[in-house]
mmCIF file of C-alpha atoms in Angstrom:
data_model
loop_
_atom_site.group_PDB
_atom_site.id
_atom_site.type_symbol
_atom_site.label_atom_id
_atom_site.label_comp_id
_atom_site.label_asym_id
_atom_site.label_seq_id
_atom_site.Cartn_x
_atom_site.Cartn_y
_atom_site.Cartn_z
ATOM 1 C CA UNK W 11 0.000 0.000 0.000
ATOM 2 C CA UNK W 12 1.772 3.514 -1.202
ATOM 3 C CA UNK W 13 1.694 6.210 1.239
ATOM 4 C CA UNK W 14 -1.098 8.287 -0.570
ATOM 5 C CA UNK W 15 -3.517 5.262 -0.016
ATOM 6 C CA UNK W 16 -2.326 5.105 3.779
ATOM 7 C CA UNK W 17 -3.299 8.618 4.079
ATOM 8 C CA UNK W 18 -6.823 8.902 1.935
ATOM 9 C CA UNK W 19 -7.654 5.957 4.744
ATOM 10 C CA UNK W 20 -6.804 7.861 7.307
ATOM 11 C CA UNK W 21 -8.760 10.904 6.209
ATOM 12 C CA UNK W 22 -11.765 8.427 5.807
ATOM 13 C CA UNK W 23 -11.581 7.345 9.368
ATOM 14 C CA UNK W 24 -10.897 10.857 10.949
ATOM 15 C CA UNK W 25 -13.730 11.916 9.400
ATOM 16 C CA UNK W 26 -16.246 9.181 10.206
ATOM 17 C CA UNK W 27 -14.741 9.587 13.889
ATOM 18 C CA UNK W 28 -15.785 12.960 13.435
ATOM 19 C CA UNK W 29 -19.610 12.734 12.447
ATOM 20 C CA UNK W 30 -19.809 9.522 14.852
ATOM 21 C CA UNK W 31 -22.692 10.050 17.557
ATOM 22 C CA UNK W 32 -21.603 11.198 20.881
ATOM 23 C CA UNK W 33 -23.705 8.293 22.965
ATOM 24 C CA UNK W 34 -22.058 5.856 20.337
ATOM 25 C CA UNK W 35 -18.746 7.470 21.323
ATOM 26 C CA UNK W 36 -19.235 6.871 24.258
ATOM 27 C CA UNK W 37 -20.789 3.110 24.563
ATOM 28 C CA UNK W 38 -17.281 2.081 22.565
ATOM 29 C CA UNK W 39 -15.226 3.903 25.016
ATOM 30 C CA UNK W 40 -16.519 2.020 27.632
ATOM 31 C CA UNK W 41 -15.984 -1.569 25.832
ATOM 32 C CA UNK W 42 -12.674 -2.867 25.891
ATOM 33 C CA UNK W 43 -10.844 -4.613 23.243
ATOM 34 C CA UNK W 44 -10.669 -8.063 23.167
ATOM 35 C CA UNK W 45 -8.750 -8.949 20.731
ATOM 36 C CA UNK W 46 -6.674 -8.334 17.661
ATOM 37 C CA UNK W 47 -7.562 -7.809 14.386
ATOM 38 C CA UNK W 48 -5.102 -10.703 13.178
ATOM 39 C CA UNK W 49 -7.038 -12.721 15.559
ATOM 40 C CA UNK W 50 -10.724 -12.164 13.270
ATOM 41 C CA UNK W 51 -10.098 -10.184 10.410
ATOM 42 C CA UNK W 52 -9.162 -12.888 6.768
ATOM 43 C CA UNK W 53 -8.115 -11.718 3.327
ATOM 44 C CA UNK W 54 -9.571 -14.902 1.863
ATOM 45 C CA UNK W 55 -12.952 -13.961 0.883
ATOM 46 C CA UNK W 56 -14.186 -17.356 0.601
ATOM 47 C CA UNK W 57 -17.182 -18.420 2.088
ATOM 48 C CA UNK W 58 -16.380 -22.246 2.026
ATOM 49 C CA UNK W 59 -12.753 -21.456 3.775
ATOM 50 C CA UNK W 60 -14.427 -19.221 6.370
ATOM 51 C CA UNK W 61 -17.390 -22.125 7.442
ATOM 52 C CA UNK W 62 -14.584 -24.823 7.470
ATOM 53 C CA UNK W 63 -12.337 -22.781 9.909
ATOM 54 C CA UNK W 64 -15.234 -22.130 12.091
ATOM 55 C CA UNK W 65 -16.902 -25.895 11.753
ATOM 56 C CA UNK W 66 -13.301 -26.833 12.665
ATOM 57 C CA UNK W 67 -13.447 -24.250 15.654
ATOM 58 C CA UNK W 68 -17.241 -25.341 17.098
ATOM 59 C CA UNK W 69 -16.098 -29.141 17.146
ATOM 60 C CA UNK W 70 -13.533 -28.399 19.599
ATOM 61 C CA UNK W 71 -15.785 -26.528 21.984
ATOM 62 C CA UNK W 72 -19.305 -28.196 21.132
ATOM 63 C CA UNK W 73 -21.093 -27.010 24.101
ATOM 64 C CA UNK W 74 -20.319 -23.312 23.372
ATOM 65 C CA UNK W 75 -19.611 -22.987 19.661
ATOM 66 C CA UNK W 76 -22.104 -20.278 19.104
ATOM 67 C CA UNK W 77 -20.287 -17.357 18.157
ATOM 68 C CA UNK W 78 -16.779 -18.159 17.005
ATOM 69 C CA UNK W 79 -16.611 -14.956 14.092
ATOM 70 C CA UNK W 80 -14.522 -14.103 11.083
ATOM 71 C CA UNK W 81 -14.669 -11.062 8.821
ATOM 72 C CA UNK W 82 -13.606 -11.571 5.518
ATOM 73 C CA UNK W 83 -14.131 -9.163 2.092
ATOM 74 C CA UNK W 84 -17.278 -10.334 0.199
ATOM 75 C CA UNK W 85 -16.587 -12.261 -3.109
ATOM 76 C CA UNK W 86 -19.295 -11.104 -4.737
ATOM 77 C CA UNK W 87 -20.010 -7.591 -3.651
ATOM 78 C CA UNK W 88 -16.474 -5.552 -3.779
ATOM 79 C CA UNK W 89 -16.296 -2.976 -1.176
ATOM 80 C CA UNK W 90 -18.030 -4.834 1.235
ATOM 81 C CA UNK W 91 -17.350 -7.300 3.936
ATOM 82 C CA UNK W 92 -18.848 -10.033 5.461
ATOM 83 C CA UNK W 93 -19.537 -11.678 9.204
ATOM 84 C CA UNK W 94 -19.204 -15.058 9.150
ATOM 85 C CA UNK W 95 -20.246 -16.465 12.464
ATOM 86 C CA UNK W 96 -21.588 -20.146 14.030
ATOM 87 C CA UNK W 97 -25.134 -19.948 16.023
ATOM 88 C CA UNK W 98 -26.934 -22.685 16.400
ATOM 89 C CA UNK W 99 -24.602 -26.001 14.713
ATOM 90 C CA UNK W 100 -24.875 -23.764 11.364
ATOM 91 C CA UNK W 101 -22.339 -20.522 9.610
ATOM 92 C CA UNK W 102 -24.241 -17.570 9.219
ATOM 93 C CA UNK W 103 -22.912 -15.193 6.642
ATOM 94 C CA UNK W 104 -23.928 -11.284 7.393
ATOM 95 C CA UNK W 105 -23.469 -8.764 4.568
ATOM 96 C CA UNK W 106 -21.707 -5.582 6.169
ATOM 97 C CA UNK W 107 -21.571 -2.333 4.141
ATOM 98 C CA UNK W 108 -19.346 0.247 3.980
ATOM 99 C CA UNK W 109 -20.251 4.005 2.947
ATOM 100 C CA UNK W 110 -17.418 6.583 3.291
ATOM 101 C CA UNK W 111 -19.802 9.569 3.317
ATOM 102 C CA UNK W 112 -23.493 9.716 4.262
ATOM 103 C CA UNK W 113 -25.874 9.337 1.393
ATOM 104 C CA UNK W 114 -27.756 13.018 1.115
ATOM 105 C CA UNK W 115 -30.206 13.440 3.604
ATOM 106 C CA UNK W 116 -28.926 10.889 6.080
ATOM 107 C CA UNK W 117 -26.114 11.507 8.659
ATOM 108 C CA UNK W 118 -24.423 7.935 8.974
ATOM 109 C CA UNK W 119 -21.526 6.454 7.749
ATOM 110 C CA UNK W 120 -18.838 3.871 8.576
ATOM 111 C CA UNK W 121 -19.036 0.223 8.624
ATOM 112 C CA UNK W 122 -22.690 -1.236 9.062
ATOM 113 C CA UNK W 123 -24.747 -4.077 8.741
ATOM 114 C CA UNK W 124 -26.963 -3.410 5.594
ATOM 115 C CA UNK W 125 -30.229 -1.754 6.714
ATOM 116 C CA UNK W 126 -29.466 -0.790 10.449
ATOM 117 C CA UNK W 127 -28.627 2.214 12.302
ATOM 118 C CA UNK W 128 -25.357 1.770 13.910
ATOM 119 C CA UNK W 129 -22.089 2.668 11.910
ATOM 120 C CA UNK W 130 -18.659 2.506 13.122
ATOM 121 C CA UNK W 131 -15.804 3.882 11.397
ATOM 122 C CA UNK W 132 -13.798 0.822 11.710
ATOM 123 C CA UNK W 133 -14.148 -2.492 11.576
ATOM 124 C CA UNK W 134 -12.346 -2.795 15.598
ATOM 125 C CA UNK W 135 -15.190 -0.468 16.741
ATOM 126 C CA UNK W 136 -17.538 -2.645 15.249
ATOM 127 C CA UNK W 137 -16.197 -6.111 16.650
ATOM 128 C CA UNK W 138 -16.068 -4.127 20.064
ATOM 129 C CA UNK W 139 -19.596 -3.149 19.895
ATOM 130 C CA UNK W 140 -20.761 -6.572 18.819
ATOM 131 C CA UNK W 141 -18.575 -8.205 21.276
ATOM 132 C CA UNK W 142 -21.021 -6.721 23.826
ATOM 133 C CA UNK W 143 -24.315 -6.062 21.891
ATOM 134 C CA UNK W 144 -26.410 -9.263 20.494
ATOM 135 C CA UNK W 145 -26.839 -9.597 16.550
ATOM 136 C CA UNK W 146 -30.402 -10.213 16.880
ATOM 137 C CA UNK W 147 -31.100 -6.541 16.195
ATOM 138 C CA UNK W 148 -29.581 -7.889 12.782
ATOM 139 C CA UNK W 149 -31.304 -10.947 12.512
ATOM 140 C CA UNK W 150 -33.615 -12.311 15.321
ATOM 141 C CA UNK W 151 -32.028 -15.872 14.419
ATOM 142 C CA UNK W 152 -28.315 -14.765 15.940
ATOM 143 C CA UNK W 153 -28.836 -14.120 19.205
ATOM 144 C CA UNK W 154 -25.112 -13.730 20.276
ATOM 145 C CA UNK W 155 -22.086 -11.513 20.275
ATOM 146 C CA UNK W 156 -18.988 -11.892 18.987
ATOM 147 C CA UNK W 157 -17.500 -14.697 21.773
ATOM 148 C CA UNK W 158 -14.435 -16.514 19.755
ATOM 149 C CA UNK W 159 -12.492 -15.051 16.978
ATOM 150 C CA UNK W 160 -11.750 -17.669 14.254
ATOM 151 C CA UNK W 161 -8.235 -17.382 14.347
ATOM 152 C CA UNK W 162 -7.053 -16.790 18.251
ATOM 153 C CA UNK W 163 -3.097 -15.448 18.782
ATOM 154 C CA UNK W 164 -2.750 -16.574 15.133
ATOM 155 C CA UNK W 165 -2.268 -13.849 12.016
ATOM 156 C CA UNK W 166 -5.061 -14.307 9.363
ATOM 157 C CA UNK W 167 -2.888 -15.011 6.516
ATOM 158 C CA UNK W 168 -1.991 -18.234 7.722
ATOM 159 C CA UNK W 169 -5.387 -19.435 6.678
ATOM 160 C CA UNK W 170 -4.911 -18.244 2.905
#
């Protein structure tokens, strides 16, 4: 990544920091962080690889598998990510969006699950927020947070 890239990012975050509620602000503040990113985030983007690292995850722990996460890129939408996460013996795959200025007339932007009102503006304050807040505002089917990250005290691109 060339400088210039490094600092258009940068820019992008300062400023979705900057239009970023005040009682959101605050909620994140008081969460701490659990873990790092190497420890959820994948640059694979394929769904397959992401349900077989957390199928391989849940049989390990099968009395608490729900929740074990990954966030990958989306193969078939490009700009957007995706939550892969285990609830209930299956993978659910979430669709999360990512608008780097609000559309006109709305005031949100960030990182967001398509269709709700919370944005972060970054993926840690998001995976902070969930690691505390159920996804069944999402969907009513994943009630959980984030628990396990799919790859713990590992770096993601060992899985590639």
């Amino acid at each position: 990544m060339d400088p210039d890239e490094i600092e258009d990012i940068a820019d992008d975050v300062g400023y979705l920091v900057s239009i970023e509620p005040i009682k959101m602000s605050d909620t994140l503040l008081e969460i701490n962080l659990k873990w790092d990113p190497t420890c959820w985030m994948s640059i694979d983007s394929n769904k397959d690889h992401a349900t077989a690292r957390i199928m391989e995850m849940a049989e390990k722990m099968p009395d608490n598998s729900d929740g074990i996460f990954l966030i990958r890129p989306s193969a078939s939408q490009d700009g957007f990510f995706v939550l892969s996460i285990s609830m209930g013996g299956r993978v659910h795959n979430c669709l999360i969006e990512y608008r780097a200025q609000p559309p006109p007339g709305e005031y949100e932007a960030g990182f967001a699950f398509l269709d709700t009102a919370n944005y972060f503006p970054t993926l840690v304050d998001f995976v902070k927020f969930y690691s505390k807040y159920t996804l069944k505002e999402h969907n009513e089917t994943l009630d959980t947070v984030l628990k396990y990250p799919a790859f713990p005290g590992l770096n993601a691109t060992d899985y590639v």
